[in-house]
CSV table of C-alpha atoms in Angstrom, one decimal:
chain,number,residue,atom,x,y,z
A,1206,VAL,CA,132.1,105.4,126.6
A,1207,VAL,CA,134.8,104.9,129.2
A,1208,HIS,CA,134.2,106.0,132.7
A,1209,ASN,CA,137.1,106.4,135.4
A,1210,ASP,CA,137.7,108.0,138.1
A,1211,GLN,CA,137.0,111.4,136.7
A,1212,THR,CA,133.6,110.9,135.8
A,1213,PRO,CA,131.3,112.7,137.9
A,1214,ASP,CA,128.6,110.4,140.0
A,1215,ALA,CA,125.4,111.5,138.4
A,1216,VAL,CA,127.0,110.8,134.7
A,1217,LEU,CA,127.6,107.3,135.7
A,1218,LEU,CA,123.8,107.2,137.4
A,1219,LEU,CA,122.6,108.7,134.2
A,1220,ALA,CA,124.5,106.2,132.1
A,1221,ALA,CA,123.2,103.2,134.4
A,1222,ARG,CA,119.7,104.3,134.2
A,1223,GLN,CA,120.2,103.9,130.4
A,1224,GLY,CA,121.9,100.5,130.3
A,1225,ASP,CA,125.4,101.3,130.7
A,1226,SER,CA,126.4,98.6,133.3
A,1227,ASP,CA,130.4,99.3,132.9
A,1228,ALA,CA,129.0,103.0,134.6
A,1229,PHE,CA,127.0,101.2,137.5
A,1230,ASP,CA,129.6,99.1,138.0
A,1231,CYS,CA,132.0,102.2,137.9
A,1232,PHE,CA,129.8,103.9,140.6
A,1233,TYR,CA,129.5,100.5,143.0
A,1234,ARG,CA,133.9,100.4,142.9
A,1235,ARG,CA,133.7,103.8,144.0
A,1236,TYR,CA,131.8,103.4,146.8
A,1237,ASN,CA,131.6,99.7,148.0
A,1238,ARG,CA,134.6,100.2,150.2
A,1239,LEU,CA,132.9,103.4,152.1
A,1240,VAL,CA,129.6,102.3,152.1
A,1241,THR,CA,131.0,98.9,154.1
A,1242,ALA,CA,133.2,101.1,156.0
A,1243,TYR,CA,129.8,102.9,156.9
A,1244,CYS,CA,127.9,99.8,157.9
A,1245,ARG,CA,130.6,98.4,159.9
A,1246,ARG,CA,130.7,101.2,161.9
A,1247,ARG,CA,127.1,101.2,162.4
A,1248,THR,CA,126.2,97.0,163.0
A,1249,GLY,CA,130.0,96.5,164.7
A,1250,ASP,CA,130.1,93.0,162.3
A,1251,ALA,CA,131.8,92.6,159.0
A,1252,GLU,CA,129.7,89.9,158.0
A,1253,GLN,CA,126.4,92.0,158.3
A,1254,ALA,CA,128.6,94.7,156.9
A,1255,ALA,CA,129.5,93.0,153.2
A,1256,ASP,CA,125.4,92.2,153.7
A,1257,LEU,CA,124.5,95.1,154.1
A,1258,MET,CA,126.5,97.0,151.5
A,1259,ALA,CA,125.7,94.1,148.8
A,1260,GLU,CA,121.5,94.9,149.7
A,1261,THR,CA,122.4,98.6,149.6
A,1262,PHE,CA,123.7,98.3,145.9
A,1263,ALA,CA,121.0,96.0,144.7
A,1264,ALA,CA,118.2,98.4,145.8
A,1265,VAL,CA,119.9,101.6,144.6
A,1266,LEU,CA,120.2,99.3,141.2
A,1267,ILE,CA,116.5,98.8,141.4
A,1268,ARG,CA,115.9,102.3,142.4
A,1269,LEU,CA,118.0,103.3,139.2
A,1270,THR,CA,115.8,101.2,137.0
A,1271,GLY,CA,112.6,102.6,137.8
A,1272,ARG,CA,111.0,106.2,137.7
A,1273,GLU,CA,112.0,108.7,140.1
A,1274,PRO,CA,114.4,111.4,139.2
A,1275,LEU,CA,118.1,110.7,140.0
A,1276,PRO,CA,119.6,112.3,143.1
A,1277,THR,CA,121.4,115.7,142.7
A,1278,VAL,CA,124.0,114.4,145.3
A,1279,PRO,CA,124.1,110.8,144.7
A,1280,GLY,CA,126.9,110.2,147.4
A,1281,ALA,CA,124.9,110.9,150.3
A,1282,TRP,CA,121.7,109.7,148.7
A,1283,LEU,CA,123.5,106.3,148.3
A,1284,PHE,CA,124.8,106.9,152.3
A,1285,ARG,CA,120.8,107.5,153.0
A,1286,VAL,CA,119.6,104.1,151.7
A,1287,ALA,CA,122.5,102.0,153.4
A,1288,SER,CA,121.4,103.7,156.4
A,1289,ASN,CA,118.0,103.3,156.2
A,1290,LYS,CA,118.9,99.4,155.7
A,1291,CYS,CA,121.5,99.6,158.9
A,1292,ALA,CA,118.3,100.9,160.9
A,1293,ASP,CA,115.8,98.5,159.4
A,1294,SER,CA,118.6,95.6,160.0
A,1295,SER,CA,118.7,96.8,163.4
A,1296,ARG,CA,114.9,96.6,164.1
A,1297,ARG,CA,114.5,93.6,162.2
A,1298,GLY,CA,117.6,91.4,164.0
A,1299,ALA,CA,118.6,90.5,160.6
A,1300,VAL,CA,119.7,92.1,157.6
A,1301,GLU,CA,116.8,92.3,155.0
A,1302,ASP,CA,117.6,90.4,151.7
A,1303,ARG,CA,114.4,92.1,149.5
A,1304,ALA,CA,116.3,93.7,146.7
A,1305,ARG,CA,119.2,90.8,146.2
A,1306,ARG,CA,116.1,88.6,145.9
A,1307,ALA,CA,114.5,90.6,143.2
A,1308,LEU,CA,117.4,90.6,141.3
A,1309,GLN,CA,118.2,86.8,142.3
A,1310,MET,CA,121.6,87.9,143.7
A,1311,VAL,CA,122.7,85.2,146.4
A,1312,PRO,CA,124.6,85.7,149.6
A,1313,VAL,CA,127.9,85.8,149.7
A,1314,VAL,CA,130.0,84.0,152.6
A,1315,LEU,CA,133.0,85.8,153.4
A,1316,ASP,CA,136.3,83.9,154.8
A,1317,ARG,CA,138.3,85.1,158.0
A,1318,GLU,CA,140.6,87.3,156.1
A,1319,GLU,CA,138.1,89.6,154.4
A,1320,MET,CA,136.1,89.6,157.8
A,1321,THR,CA,139.3,91.1,159.2
A,1322,LEU,CA,140.0,93.5,156.2
A,1323,ILE,CA,136.2,94.9,157.1
A,1324,ASP,CA,136.6,95.0,160.3
A,1325,GLY,CA,140.6,97.2,160.1
A,1326,LEU,CA,138.9,99.1,157.2
A,1327,ALA,CA,135.9,100.3,159.3
A,1328,SER,CA,137.2,100.5,162.6
A,1329,ALA,CA,135.0,103.8,164.1
A,1330,GLU,CA,138.2,105.2,165.2
A,1331,ARG,CA,139.4,104.9,161.7
A,1332,VAL,CA,136.5,106.1,160.3
A,1333,ILE,CA,136.6,109.4,162.6
A,1334,GLU,CA,140.5,109.8,162.3
A,1335,LEU,CA,139.7,110.0,158.6
A,1336,LEU,CA,136.8,112.1,158.8
A,1337,GLY,CA,139.3,115.0,161.7
A,1338,GLU,CA,141.2,115.2,158.6
A,1339,LEU,CA,138.7,116.6,156.3
A,1340,PRO,CA,138.8,120.5,156.5
A,1341,ASP,CA,136.1,122.1,159.0
A,1342,GLU,CA,133.5,122.7,156.6
A,1343,GLN,CA,133.1,119.7,154.8
A,1344,GLN,CA,133.7,117.5,157.8
A,1345,GLU,CA,130.6,119.4,159.7
A,1346,ALA,CA,128.8,119.0,156.8
A,1347,VAL,CA,129.7,115.0,156.1
A,1348,ARG,CA,129.1,114.7,160.1
A,1349,ALA,CA,125.8,116.1,160.1
A,1350,ARG,CA,124.2,114.8,157.2
A,1351,ILE,CA,125.6,111.1,157.0
A,1352,ILE,CA,126.4,110.2,160.6
A,1353,ASP,CA,123.5,112.5,162.4
A,1354,GLU,CA,121.0,112.2,159.2
A,1355,ARG,CA,120.4,115.9,159.6
A,1356,GLU,CA,118.1,117.4,156.8
A,1357,TYR,CA,119.3,119.6,154.3
A,1358,GLU,CA,117.1,122.5,154.8
A,1359,GLY,CA,117.9,122.5,158.6
A,1360,LEU,CA,121.6,122.5,158.1
A,1361,ALA,CA,121.4,125.3,156.1
A,1362,ARG,CA,119.6,127.0,158.5
A,1363,GLU,CA,122.1,126.2,160.8
A,1364,LEU,CA,125.5,126.4,159.2
A,1365,GLY,CA,123.7,130.1,157.4
A,1366,CYS,CA,124.2,128.8,154.0
A,1367,SER,CA,122.5,127.9,150.8
A,1368,GLU,CA,120.9,123.8,150.6
A,1369,PRO,CA,123.3,123.6,147.3
A,1370,VAL,CA,126.5,125.2,149.6
A,1371,VAL,CA,125.8,122.3,152.1
A,1372,ARG,CA,125.6,119.3,149.0
A,1373,LYS,CA,128.6,120.5,147.7
A,1374,ARG,CA,130.2,120.3,150.9
A,1375,VAL,CA,129.0,117.0,151.5
A,1376,SER,CA,129.8,115.6,148.0
A,1377,ARG,CA,133.7,116.6,148.6
A,1378,GLY,CA,133.7,115.3,152.1
A,1379,LEU,CA,132.6,112.0,151.0
A,1380,ALA,CA,135.1,112.0,147.7
A,1381,ALA,CA,137.6,113.0,150.3
A,1382,LEU,CA,136.8,110.2,152.4
A,1383,ARG,CA,136.6,107.6,150.0
A,1384,ALA,CA,139.6,108.7,148.3
A,1385,ARG,CA,141.2,108.0,152.1
A,1386,LEU,CA,139.7,104.7,152.6
A,1387,GLU,CA,140.9,103.5,149.6
A,1388,SER,CA,144.0,104.3,149.9
A,1389,ASP,CA,144.2,102.5,153.0
A,1390,SER,CA,142.7,99.4,151.6
B,1348,MET,CA,141.1,84.9,144.9
B,1349,SER,CA,137.9,86.8,143.6
B,1350,ASP,CA,137.3,89.4,147.0
B,1351,PHE,CA,133.6,89.4,147.9
B,1352,TYR,CA,133.8,93.2,146.2
B,1353,ASP,CA,134.3,91.6,143.4
B,1354,GLU,CA,132.3,88.4,143.6
B,1355,ILE,CA,128.9,91.0,145.1
B,1356,GLY,CA,130.0,93.4,141.9
B,1357,GLY,CA,129.6,90.7,139.3
B,1358,GLN,CA,126.3,89.5,140.6
B,1359,LEU,CA,124.8,93.3,140.4
B,1360,ARG,CA,126.2,93.8,136.8
B,1361,ARG,CA,124.4,90.3,135.5
B,1362,ALA,CA,120.9,91.9,137.6
B,1363,HIS,CA,121.7,95.3,135.6
B,1364,GLN,CA,122.1,93.5,132.2
B,1365,ARG,CA,118.8,91.5,132.7
B,1366,ILE,CA,117.2,94.2,133.4
B,1367,THR,CA,118.1,96.3,130.9
B,1368,ASP,CA,118.0,93.2,128.2
B,1369,THR,CA,114.0,92.8,129.8
B,1370,GLU,CA,113.1,96.9,129.3
B,1371,ARG,CA,114.6,96.2,125.8
B,1372,GLN,CA,112.1,93.4,124.9
B,1373,THR,CA,109.0,94.5,127.3
B,1374,SER,CA,109.2,98.4,125.7
B,1375,ALA,CA,109.4,97.7,122.1
B,1376,PRO,CA,105.7,96.9,121.7
B,1377,ARG,CA,104.4,100.0,123.8
B,1378,ARG,CA,106.5,101.6,121.3
B,1379,ALA,CA,105.1,100.8,118.3
B,1380,ARG,CA,101.4,100.4,119.6
B,1381,ARG,CA,102.0,104.3,120.5
B,1382,ALA,CA,102.8,105.0,117.3
B,1383,LEU,CA,100.0,103.5,115.5
B,1384,VAL,CA,97.6,105.9,117.4
B,1385,VAL,CA,99.0,109.1,116.4
B,1386,PRO,CA,97.8,109.1,112.6
B,1387,VAL,CA,94.5,108.6,114.1
B,1388,LEU,CA,94.3,111.5,116.5
B,1389,ALA,CA,96.0,114.1,114.0
B,1390,ALA,CA,92.9,115.5,112.8
B,1391,SER,CA,91.9,116.4,116.4
B,1392,LEU,CA,94.9,117.3,117.4
B,1393,LEU,CA,95.4,119.9,114.6
B,1394,ALA,CA,91.6,120.9,115.5
B,1395,GLY,CA,93.2,122.5,118.7
B,1396,THR,CA,89.4,122.7,120.3
B,1397,ALA,CA,89.1,123.2,123.9
B,1398,PHE,CA,87.0,120.2,125.7
B,1399,ALA,CA,84.4,121.4,127.9
B,1400,ALA,CA,85.4,120.2,131.8
B,1401,SER,CA,82.7,117.9,132.0
B,1402,GLN,CA,83.2,115.5,128.8
B,1403,ALA,CA,83.9,112.2,130.0
B,1404,TRP,CA,87.8,111.0,129.1
B,1405,SER,CA,88.6,107.7,130.0
B,1406,PRO,CA,92.2,107.1,129.0
B,1407,LEU,CA,94.3,104.0,130.1
B,1408,LEU,CA,96.0,104.5,133.0
B,1409,GLY,CA,99.0,102.2,133.4
B,1410,ASP,CA,99.8,99.3,131.3
B,1411,SER,CA,100.0,96.7,133.6
B,1412,GLN,CA,97.1,94.6,134.2
B,1413,GLU,CA,98.0,93.5,137.7
B,1414,ASP,CA,99.2,96.9,139.0
B,1415,ARG,CA,96.8,99.6,137.3
B,1416,PRO,CA,96.2,103.1,139.0
B,1417,VAL,CA,92.5,104.3,139.2
B,1418,ALA,CA,90.9,107.8,138.5
B,1419,ALA,CA,90.4,110.2,141.2
B,1420,SER,CA,87.0,110.3,142.8
B,1421,SER,CA,87.4,113.9,143.7
B,1422,PRO,CA,87.9,116.7,141.4
B,1423,VAL,CA,91.4,118.9,141.5
B,1424,PRO,CA,91.3,120.8,144.7
B,1425,VAL,CA,90.3,124.7,144.5
B,1426,ASP,CA,93.4,125.9,145.9
B,1427,GLN,CA,95.0,124.0,143.3
B,1428,GLY,CA,93.1,126.2,140.8
B,1429,ALA,CA,93.5,129.1,142.6
B,1430,GLY,CA,97.1,129.1,142.6
B,1431,LEU,CA,97.7,127.6,139.2
B,1432,ALA,CA,96.3,129.1,136.0
B,1433,VAL,CA,97.0,126.1,134.2
B,1434,LEU,CA,94.8,124.4,136.4
B,1435,ARG,CA,92.3,127.0,135.4
B,1436,ARG,CA,92.5,126.9,131.5
B,1437,ALA,CA,90.0,124.8,129.8
B,1438,GLN,CA,91.6,120.9,129.4
B,1439,THR,CA,92.7,121.1,124.9
B,1440,ALA,CA,93.0,118.6,122.3
B,1441,ALA,CA,96.7,118.5,122.7
B,1442,ASP,CA,95.8,117.9,127.0
B,1443,ARG,CA,94.5,114.5,125.8
B,1444,GLY,CA,97.0,113.9,122.9
B,1445,PRO,CA,98.4,110.3,122.3
B,1446,ASP,CA,101.9,111.8,124.0
B,1447,VAL,CA,99.9,112.8,127.0
B,1448,ARG,CA,98.3,109.2,127.0
B,1449,ALA,CA,101.4,107.6,126.7
B,1450,GLN,CA,102.5,109.2,129.7
B,1451,LEU,CA,99.2,108.5,131.6
B,1452,LYS,CA,100.3,104.8,130.9
B,1453,MET,CA,103.5,104.6,132.8
B,1454,LEU,CA,101.4,105.2,136.0
B,1455,VAL,CA,101.8,102.1,137.8
B,1456,GLY,CA,99.0,101.5,140.6
B,1457,ALA,CA,101.2,101.1,143.2
B,1458,GLU,CA,102.2,104.5,144.3
B,1459,ASP,CA,100.1,106.6,141.5
B,1460,HIS,CA,96.2,106.7,143.4
B,1461,GLY,CA,93.4,108.7,142.2
B,1462,ILE,CA,94.5,110.3,139.1
B,1463,ARG,CA,92.8,113.6,138.1
B,1464,LEU,CA,92.3,113.4,134.8
B,1465,ASP,CA,90.3,117.0,134.7
B,1466,GLY,CA,93.9,118.5,136.2
B,1467,VAL,CA,96.2,116.6,133.2
B,1468,ARG,CA,97.4,119.2,131.1
B,1469,ARG,CA,100.2,118.7,128.3
B,1470,LEU,CA,103.0,121.1,129.6
B,1471,GLY,CA,105.9,121.0,126.7
B,1472,ASP,CA,107.5,118.6,124.3
B,1473,GLY,CA,109.8,115.7,125.8
B,1474,ILE,CA,113.1,115.2,124.9
B,1475,ALA,CA,112.4,111.9,123.2
B,1476,PRO,CA,110.8,112.4,119.5
B,1477,GLY,CA,106.9,112.3,120.1
B,1478,SER,CA,107.0,112.4,124.0
B,1479,ALA,CA,105.9,114.8,126.1
B,1480,VAL,CA,106.2,116.6,129.6
B,1481,VAL,CA,103.0,116.2,131.4
B,1482,LEU,CA,101.1,117.6,134.2
B,1483,ILE,CA,99.2,114.6,136.0
B,1484,PRO,CA,97.4,115.8,139.6
B,1485,LYS,CA,96.8,112.8,141.9
B,1486,GLU,CA,94.9,112.8,145.1
B,1487,SER,CA,98.2,111.0,146.3
B,1488,PHE,CA,101.4,109.9,145.4
B,1489,GLY,CA,103.7,107.1,147.0
B,1490,GLU,CA,103.7,103.8,148.2
B,1491,THR,CA,101.0,102.8,150.8
B,1492,SER,CA,103.1,99.5,151.8
B,1493,SER,CA,103.9,99.2,155.3
B,1494,ALA,CA,107.7,98.9,153.2
B,1495,ALA,CA,107.3,102.4,151.8
B,1496,ARG,CA,110.3,104.6,152.6
B,1497,LYS,CA,108.5,107.8,152.1
B,1498,PRO,CA,105.6,109.4,153.6
B,1499,VAL,CA,102.2,109.4,151.1
B,1500,LEU,CA,102.3,113.2,149.1
B,1501,ARG,CA,98.1,114.0,149.3
B,1502,ASP,CA,97.4,116.0,146.6
B,1503,ALA,CA,100.2,116.1,144.7
B,1504,LEU,CA,100.7,117.6,141.7
B,1505,CYS,CA,103.4,115.8,139.5
B,1506,VAL,CA,105.1,116.3,136.3
B,1507,SER,CA,105.7,113.2,134.0
B,1508,TYR,CA,109.3,114.0,132.4
B,1509,PRO,CA,110.2,111.5,129.6
B,1510,ASN,CA,113.5,110.4,129.6
B,1511,PRO,CA,115.9,110.6,126.7
B,1512,PRO,CA,115.4,107.7,124.4
B,1513,ILE,CA,118.1,104.8,125.0
B,1514,GLY,CA,119.8,102.8,122.5
B,1515,ASP,CA,118.0,102.2,119.4
B,1516,GLY,CA,114.9,104.5,120.4
B,1517,SER,CA,112.7,101.1,121.4
B,1518,ARG,CA,113.2,101.9,125.1
B,1519,VAL,CA,110.9,104.3,126.6
B,1520,SER,CA,110.2,105.8,130.8
B,1521,SER,CA,109.9,108.8,132.0
B,1522,ALA,CA,110.6,110.6,135.5
B,1523,SER,CA,107.9,111.6,138.1
B,1524,SER,CA,108.1,114.2,139.9
B,1525,CYS,CA,105.6,115.2,142.7
B,1526,TRP,CA,104.8,118.1,145.0
B,1527,SER,CA,102.1,119.9,147.5
B,1528,LEU,CA,101.0,122.8,146.3
B,1529,LYS,CA,102.5,124.4,149.3
B,1530,GLN,CA,106.0,123.3,148.2
B,1531,ILE,CA,105.4,124.7,145.2
B,1532,PHE,CA,104.5,128.6,146.3
B,1533,ALA,CA,107.5,127.9,148.8
B,1534,GLY,CA,109.8,127.9,145.9
B,1535,LYS,CA,111.0,124.1,146.1
B,1536,ALA,CA,109.0,122.5,143.1
B,1537,TYR,CA,112.4,121.8,141.0
B,1538,GLY,CA,113.8,118.9,139.2
B,1539,LEU,CA,116.7,117.5,137.0
B,1540,ALA,CA,117.0,115.8,134.0
B,1541,PRO,CA,118.8,115.2,131.0
B,1542,ALA,CA,118.9,117.6,128.5
B,1543,GLY,CA,119.8,115.1,126.0
B,1544,PRO,CA,120.5,111.2,125.4
B,1545,SER,CA,124.0,111.7,125.8
B,1546,PRO,CA,124.1,113.2,129.4
B,1547,THR,CA,127.8,114.1,129.1
B,1548,THR,CA,127.5,116.4,126.1
B,1549,SER,CA,124.1,117.3,126.7
B,1550,GLY,CA,124.3,118.4,130.3
B,1551,MET,CA,121.2,118.9,132.2
B,1552,SER,CA,117.5,120.5,132.2
B,1553,PHE,CA,116.3,122.3,135.2
B,1554,TYR,CA,112.6,122.1,135.3
B,1555,GLY,CA,109.8,123.2,137.9
B,1556,LEU,CA,106.3,124.3,138.5
B,1557,VAL,CA,105.8,127.8,139.7
B,1558,PRO,CA,102.8,129.9,141.1
B,1559,ASP,CA,100.7,132.3,139.0
B,1560,GLY,CA,103.0,135.5,138.7
B,1561,VAL,CA,105.9,134.1,138.1
B,1562,ALA,CA,106.4,134.8,134.8
B,1563,SER,CA,110.1,133.7,134.3
B,1564,VAL,CA,112.5,131.9,135.7
B,1565,ALA,CA,116.9,132.6,136.1
B,1566,ILE,CA,119.0,130.4,137.5
B,1567,THR,CA,122.9,130.7,138.2
B,1568,ARG,CA,125.7,128.0,137.8
B,1569,PRO,CA,128.6,127.6,140.0
B,1570,ASP,CA,130.7,129.7,137.6
B,1571,GLY,CA,128.7,132.8,138.5
B,1572,SER,CA,126.6,132.7,134.9
B,1573,THR,CA,122.8,132.7,135.0
B,1574,ALA,CA,120.7,131.4,132.4
B,1575,LYS,CA,116.6,132.2,132.1
B,1576,ALA,CA,113.4,130.7,130.5
B,1577,SER,CA,110.2,131.9,130.6
B,1578,VAL,CA,107.0,130.0,132.5
B,1579,HIS,CA,104.3,128.9,129.8
B,1580,ASP,CA,101.6,127.1,131.9
B,1581,ASN,CA,103.3,127.5,135.5
B,1582,PHE,CA,106.1,125.5,134.0
B,1583,VAL,CA,109.6,126.6,133.6
B,1584,ARG,CA,112.5,124.7,131.9
B,1585,ILE,CA,115.8,125.7,131.2
B,1586,ALA,CA,117.9,123.2,129.0
B,1587,ASP,CA,121.1,124.4,129.7
B,1588,ALA,CA,121.3,124.1,133.6
B,1589,GLY,CA,124.6,122.4,133.6
B,1590,THR,CA,126.5,119.7,133.2
B,1591,PRO,CA,125.5,116.3,135.9
B,1592,HIS,CA,128.5,117.3,137.9
B,1593,ASP,CA,127.8,120.9,138.5
B,1594,SER,CA,124.0,120.9,138.3
B,1595,ALA,CA,123.6,119.8,141.7
B,1596,GLU,CA,125.1,122.9,142.3
B,1597,VAL,CA,122.8,125.3,140.7
B,1598,THR,CA,122.5,128.2,143.2
B,1599,GLY,CA,120.1,131.4,143.0
B,1600,VAL,CA,117.0,130.1,141.8
B,1601,ARG,CA,115.4,133.4,141.5
B,1602,TRP,CA,111.7,134.1,140.2
B,1603,LEU,CA,110.9,137.0,137.9
B,1604,ASP,CA,107.3,138.8,137.7
B,1605,SER,CA,106.8,140.1,133.8
B,1606,SER,CA,108.8,143.4,134.4
B,1607,GLY,CA,111.5,141.7,135.7
B,1608,LYS,CA,111.3,142.0,139.1
B,1609,ASP,CA,112.0,139.4,141.8
B,1610,ILE,CA,109.3,137.8,143.4
B,1611,ALA,CA,109.9,136.0,146.4
B,1612,PRO,CA,108.6,132.6,147.5
B,1613,SER,CA,106.1,132.0,150.1
B,1614,GLY,CA,108.1,131.7,153.3
B,1615,SER,CA,104.9,130.5,155.2
B,1616,HIS,CA,104.6,127.4,153.2
B,1617,ALA,CA,108.4,126.5,153.4
B,1618,SER,CA,108.2,123.8,156.4
B,1619,ASP,CA,106.0,121.7,154.4
B,1620,ARG,CA,108.3,119.2,152.5
């Protein structure tokens, strides 16, 4: 099976659970820059952001091979994992490496050029600028769910729509953000 | 220069391949062992007799020597029995059959605590040949370690839902979805699973638990089309819920009684998530 930009996230995760490494790679490439940008914004440090991105995807891979049902909105789920990793690292004063150790992954050392790239890619101003380019409904949903980490249930009540509608807005908003960040880099 | 994205991606790919290879190697004996017990129990399956609640049953829980769950010291709570007819009916031979026992062997001690064997019920066939969807009540569900991400769910009602066969069929696995009774009454006990071996072509199944009185469940897909299925043993499954892409956007889940009238989920329970 060949996966491309049009393959839905959920299909990629299902295929990855079934042992398709290309599918997981496609999911990784789809979101790695956006997750790095998000972690850079949360931590303010390019090296930590790269570590957190690797740890996030390692944790996702471990979860994928487990028994839990797959998420209905994979993008939002991914950012929830990233958010937890960022919060952990802030509490501990160091980036956790439990998932990477479990997968026998080794640390990656960034060169100066790469650090500059991450800093530029993920400056808060740029993320906010990109967020501002989204349609109002998507912007509101992404900001509330991803940045403010609100629950879908409360958001649906507040926005006067159903949870699936909020999920759809988040999903589409993330896809649009991802495309914009990719064109940046 | 190979940038760090490629380097991390390469490590993830190799890790994924290692996991996949390991699962292939370790699951083959399990599959073979399960195949052997089918003929032995076929006679009792055909008999279809109900077991008395007090009849001892000690199936193997988990299959890891180090991480086995234990049976519960408490029975299924009274309120769960009152709300779900499936827990009031007698346990049958099918409820203790080999396909059910296969699901019990997939439990893990780290997150499945106090398995309430008196409440184990076979809900339907799984996608993989010889597999079953099973209701497994537990005293609690969730990791109890300090690193756990989610709170432990007490008095969990879990549906063990086998995944489609993978590759040559030697790899077996299942997803476990757990809810509280209040979540079931609030209409929040739903899950999605691949409807067949290829999620791209076979789409997704919608499944869940509903309380007594709900005779059928109808869903509305994003394109406005609807699908409906009858409830059996408080369990519903709609095989054609949509593609993986749009199944997340299933809207308008409706509960219907036996005369086709809408039933509203219990709003008073909605806050218990």
